Short mmCIF file of C-alpha atoms in Angstrom, two decimals:
data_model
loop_
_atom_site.label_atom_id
_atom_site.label_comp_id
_atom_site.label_asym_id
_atom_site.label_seq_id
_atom_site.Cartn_x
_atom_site.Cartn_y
_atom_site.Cartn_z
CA UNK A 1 16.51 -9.27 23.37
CA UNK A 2 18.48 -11.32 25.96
CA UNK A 3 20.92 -13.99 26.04
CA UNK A 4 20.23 -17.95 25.98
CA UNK A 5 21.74 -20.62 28.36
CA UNK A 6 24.03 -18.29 30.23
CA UNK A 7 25.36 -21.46 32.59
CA UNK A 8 25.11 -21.16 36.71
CA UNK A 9 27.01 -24.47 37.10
CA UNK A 10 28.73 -27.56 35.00
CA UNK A 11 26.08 -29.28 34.51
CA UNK A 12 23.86 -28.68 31.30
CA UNK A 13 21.09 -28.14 32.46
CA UNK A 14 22.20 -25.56 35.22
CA UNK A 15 21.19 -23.13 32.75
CA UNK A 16 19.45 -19.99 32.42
CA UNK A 17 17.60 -17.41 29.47
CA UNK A 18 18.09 -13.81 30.17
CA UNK A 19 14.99 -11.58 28.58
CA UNK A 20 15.77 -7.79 28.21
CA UNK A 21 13.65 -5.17 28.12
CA UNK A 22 14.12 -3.16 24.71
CA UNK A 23 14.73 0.15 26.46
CA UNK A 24 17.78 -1.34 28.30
CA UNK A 25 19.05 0.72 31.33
CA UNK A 26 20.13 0.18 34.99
CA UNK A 27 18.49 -1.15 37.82
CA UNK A 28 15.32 -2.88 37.13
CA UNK A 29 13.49 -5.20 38.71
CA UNK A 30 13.99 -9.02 38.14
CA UNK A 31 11.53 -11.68 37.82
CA UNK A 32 13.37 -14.85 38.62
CA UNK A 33 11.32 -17.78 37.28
CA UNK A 34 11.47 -21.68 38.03
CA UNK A 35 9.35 -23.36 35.79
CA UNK A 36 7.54 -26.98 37.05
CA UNK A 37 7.35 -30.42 35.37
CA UNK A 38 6.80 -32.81 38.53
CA UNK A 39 10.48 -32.50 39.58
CA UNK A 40 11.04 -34.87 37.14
CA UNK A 41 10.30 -32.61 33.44
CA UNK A 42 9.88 -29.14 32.11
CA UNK A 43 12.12 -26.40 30.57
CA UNK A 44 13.20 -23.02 31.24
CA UNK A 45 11.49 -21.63 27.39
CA UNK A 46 7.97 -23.69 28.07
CA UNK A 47 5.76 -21.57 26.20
CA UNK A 48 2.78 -21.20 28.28
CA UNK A 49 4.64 -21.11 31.93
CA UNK A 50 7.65 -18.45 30.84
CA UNK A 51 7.04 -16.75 27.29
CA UNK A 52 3.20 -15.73 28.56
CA UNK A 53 4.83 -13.64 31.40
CA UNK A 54 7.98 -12.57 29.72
CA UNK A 55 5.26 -11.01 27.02
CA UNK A 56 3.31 -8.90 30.23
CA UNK A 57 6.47 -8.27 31.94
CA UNK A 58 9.66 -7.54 29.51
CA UNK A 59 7.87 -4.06 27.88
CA UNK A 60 7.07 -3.27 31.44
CA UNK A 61 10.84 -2.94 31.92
CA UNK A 62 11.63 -6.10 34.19
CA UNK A 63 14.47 -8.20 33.02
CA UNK A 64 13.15 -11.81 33.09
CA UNK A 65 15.08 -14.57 33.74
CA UNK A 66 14.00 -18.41 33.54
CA UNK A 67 16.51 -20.92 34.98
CA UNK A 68 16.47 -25.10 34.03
CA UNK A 69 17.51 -27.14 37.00
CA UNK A 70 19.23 -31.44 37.30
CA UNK A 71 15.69 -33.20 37.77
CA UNK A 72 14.78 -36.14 39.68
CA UNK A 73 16.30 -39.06 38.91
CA UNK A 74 19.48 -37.45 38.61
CA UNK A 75 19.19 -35.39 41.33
CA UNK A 76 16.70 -35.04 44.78
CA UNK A 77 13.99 -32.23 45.23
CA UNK A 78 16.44 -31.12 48.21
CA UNK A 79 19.28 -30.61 45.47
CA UNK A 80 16.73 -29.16 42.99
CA UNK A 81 16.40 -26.11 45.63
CA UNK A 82 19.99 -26.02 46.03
CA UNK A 83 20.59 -25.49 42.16
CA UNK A 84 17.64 -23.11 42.39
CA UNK A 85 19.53 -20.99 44.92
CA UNK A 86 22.70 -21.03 42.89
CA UNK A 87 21.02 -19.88 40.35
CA UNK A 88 19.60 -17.24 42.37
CA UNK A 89 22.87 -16.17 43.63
CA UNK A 90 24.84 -16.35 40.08
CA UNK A 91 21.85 -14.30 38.51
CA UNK A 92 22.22 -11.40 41.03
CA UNK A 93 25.89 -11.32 40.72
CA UNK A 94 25.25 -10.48 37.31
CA UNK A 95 21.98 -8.69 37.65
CA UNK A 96 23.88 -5.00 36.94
CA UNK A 97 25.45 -5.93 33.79
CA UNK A 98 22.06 -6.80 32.51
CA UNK A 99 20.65 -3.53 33.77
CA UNK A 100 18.89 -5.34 36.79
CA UNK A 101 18.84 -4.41 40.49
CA UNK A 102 20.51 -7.57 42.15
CA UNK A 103 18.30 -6.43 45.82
CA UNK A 104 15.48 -5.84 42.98
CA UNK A 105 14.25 -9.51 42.67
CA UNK A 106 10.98 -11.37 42.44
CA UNK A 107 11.13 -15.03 42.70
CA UNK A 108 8.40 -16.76 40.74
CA UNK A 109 7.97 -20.73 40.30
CA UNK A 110 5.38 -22.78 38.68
CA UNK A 111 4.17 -25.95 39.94
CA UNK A 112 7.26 -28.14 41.46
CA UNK A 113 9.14 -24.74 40.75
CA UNK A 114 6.61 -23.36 42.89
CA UNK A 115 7.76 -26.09 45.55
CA UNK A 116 11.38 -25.30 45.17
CA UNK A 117 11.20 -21.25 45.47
CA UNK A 118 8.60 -21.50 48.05
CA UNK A 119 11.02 -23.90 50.24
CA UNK A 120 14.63 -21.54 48.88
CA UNK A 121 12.27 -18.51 50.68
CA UNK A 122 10.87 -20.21 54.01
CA UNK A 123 14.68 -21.07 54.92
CA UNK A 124 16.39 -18.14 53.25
CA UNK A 125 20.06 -19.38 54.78
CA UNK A 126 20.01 -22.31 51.74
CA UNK A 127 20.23 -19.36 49.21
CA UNK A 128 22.43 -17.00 51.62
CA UNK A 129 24.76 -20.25 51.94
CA UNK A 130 25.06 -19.83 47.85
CA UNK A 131 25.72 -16.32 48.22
CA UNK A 132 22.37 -15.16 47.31
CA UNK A 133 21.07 -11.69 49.32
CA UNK A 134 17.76 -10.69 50.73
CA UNK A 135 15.49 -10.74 47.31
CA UNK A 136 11.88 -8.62 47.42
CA UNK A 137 9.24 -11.48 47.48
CA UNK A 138 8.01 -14.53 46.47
CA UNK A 139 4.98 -15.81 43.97
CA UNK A 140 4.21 -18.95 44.16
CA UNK A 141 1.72 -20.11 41.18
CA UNK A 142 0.05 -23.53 41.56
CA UNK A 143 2.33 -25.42 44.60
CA UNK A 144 2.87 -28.51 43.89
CA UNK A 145 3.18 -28.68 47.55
CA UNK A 146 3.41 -26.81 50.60
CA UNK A 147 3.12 -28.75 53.61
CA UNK A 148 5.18 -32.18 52.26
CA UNK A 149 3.73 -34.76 54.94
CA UNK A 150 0.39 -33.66 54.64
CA UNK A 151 0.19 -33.91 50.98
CA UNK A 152 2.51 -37.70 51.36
CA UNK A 153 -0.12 -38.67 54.40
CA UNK A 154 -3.32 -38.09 51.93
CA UNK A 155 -4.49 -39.01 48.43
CA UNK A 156 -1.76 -37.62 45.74
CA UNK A 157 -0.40 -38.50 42.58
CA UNK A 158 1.81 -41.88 42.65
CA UNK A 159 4.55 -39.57 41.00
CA UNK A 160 5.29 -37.94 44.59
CA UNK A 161 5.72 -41.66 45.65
CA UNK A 162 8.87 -41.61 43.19
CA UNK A 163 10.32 -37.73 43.84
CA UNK A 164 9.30 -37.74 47.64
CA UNK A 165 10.28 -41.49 48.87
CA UNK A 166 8.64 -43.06 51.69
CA UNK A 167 10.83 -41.21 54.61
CA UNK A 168 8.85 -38.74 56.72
CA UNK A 169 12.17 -37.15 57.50
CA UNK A 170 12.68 -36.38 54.09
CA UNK A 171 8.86 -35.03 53.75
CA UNK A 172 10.33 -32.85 56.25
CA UNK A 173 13.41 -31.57 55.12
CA UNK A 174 11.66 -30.43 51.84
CA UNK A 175 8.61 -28.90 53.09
CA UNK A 176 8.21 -25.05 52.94
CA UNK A 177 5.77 -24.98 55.58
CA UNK A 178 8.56 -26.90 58.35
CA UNK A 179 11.68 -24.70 56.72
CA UNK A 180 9.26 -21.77 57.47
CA UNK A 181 12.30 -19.89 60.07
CA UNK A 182 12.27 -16.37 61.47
CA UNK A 183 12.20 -13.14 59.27
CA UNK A 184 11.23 -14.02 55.19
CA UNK A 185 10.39 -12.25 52.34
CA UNK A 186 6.93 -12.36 51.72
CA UNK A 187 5.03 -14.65 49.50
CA UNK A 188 1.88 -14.70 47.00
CA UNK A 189 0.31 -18.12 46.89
CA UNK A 190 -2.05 -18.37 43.68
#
């Protein structure tokens, strides 16, 4: 059970599914999950990315919830994180009528979602800003990229010529390792 494109902003793709466990009740934990796609594709139901762990998770009693973000053209990667943290923020605001724990959250990303939760959680104040709180930890599956210049500065794919630009400030500004800033929830890196 759950709901389907519950909105976090105007635009349509600032857009999130809600998966409920069947048992219902109060205060479980959340799994908040950014799916990948480049910066540039991908969808919040992508089969193998969101409705693999919403099959181990859900009957475990987490509520799952898998948010769509603007992509690149339309949008940067820094504005990508921003939407990401709005999400956040709108999701735990309405974490207890779902029968989540808003301070109960996991945040999960795949890929360039990977990118985006890993750089929302090394500089927590862009989610705070949004009026996110303090969420439990962060799992980062598959990074599309940690340390920005270092992946720009060596062989990559020409795509991060396109979604990164040719501005080392830039690399900068979206890297999780140079946001990295004082106390952070902690992260799992697979």
């Amino acid at each position: 059970t759950g709901m389907a494109d519950m909105p976090y902003g105007a635009d349509p793709l600032q857009r999130m599914d809600v998966y409920l466990p069947a048992a219902g009740g109060t205060r479980a934990p959340v799994i908040f999950m950014v799916h990948g796609g480049a910066w540039r594709t991908g969808d919040k139901a992508m089969s193998r990315v969101v409705q693999e762990k919403v099959a181990r998770w859900v009957p475990k009693g987490f509520v799952f919830i898998s948010v769509n973000y603007r992509l690149y053209p339309a949008v940067n990667v820094l504005q990508e994180a921003q939407d990401v943290a709005t999400a956040l923020a709108a999701a735990q605001s309405r974490a207890a009528s779902w029968g989540g724990d808003a301070s109960r959250f996991l945040l999960m990303g795949h890929s360039a979602g990977a990118h985006l939760v890993s750089l929302i959680t090394a500089s927590p104040t862009l989610a705070q800003r949004e009026g996110a709180w303090p969420w439990l930890g962060t799992v980062s599956l598959d990074s599309a990229a940690l340390n920005v210049p270092a992946v720009m500065t060596a062989p990559h794919y020409p795509f991060y010529d396109e979604v990164m630009g040719s501005n080392p400030v830039f690399w900068t500004a979206v890297s999780p390792y140079h946001a990295l800033s004082g106390p952070v929830p902690p992260f799992q890196f697979v």
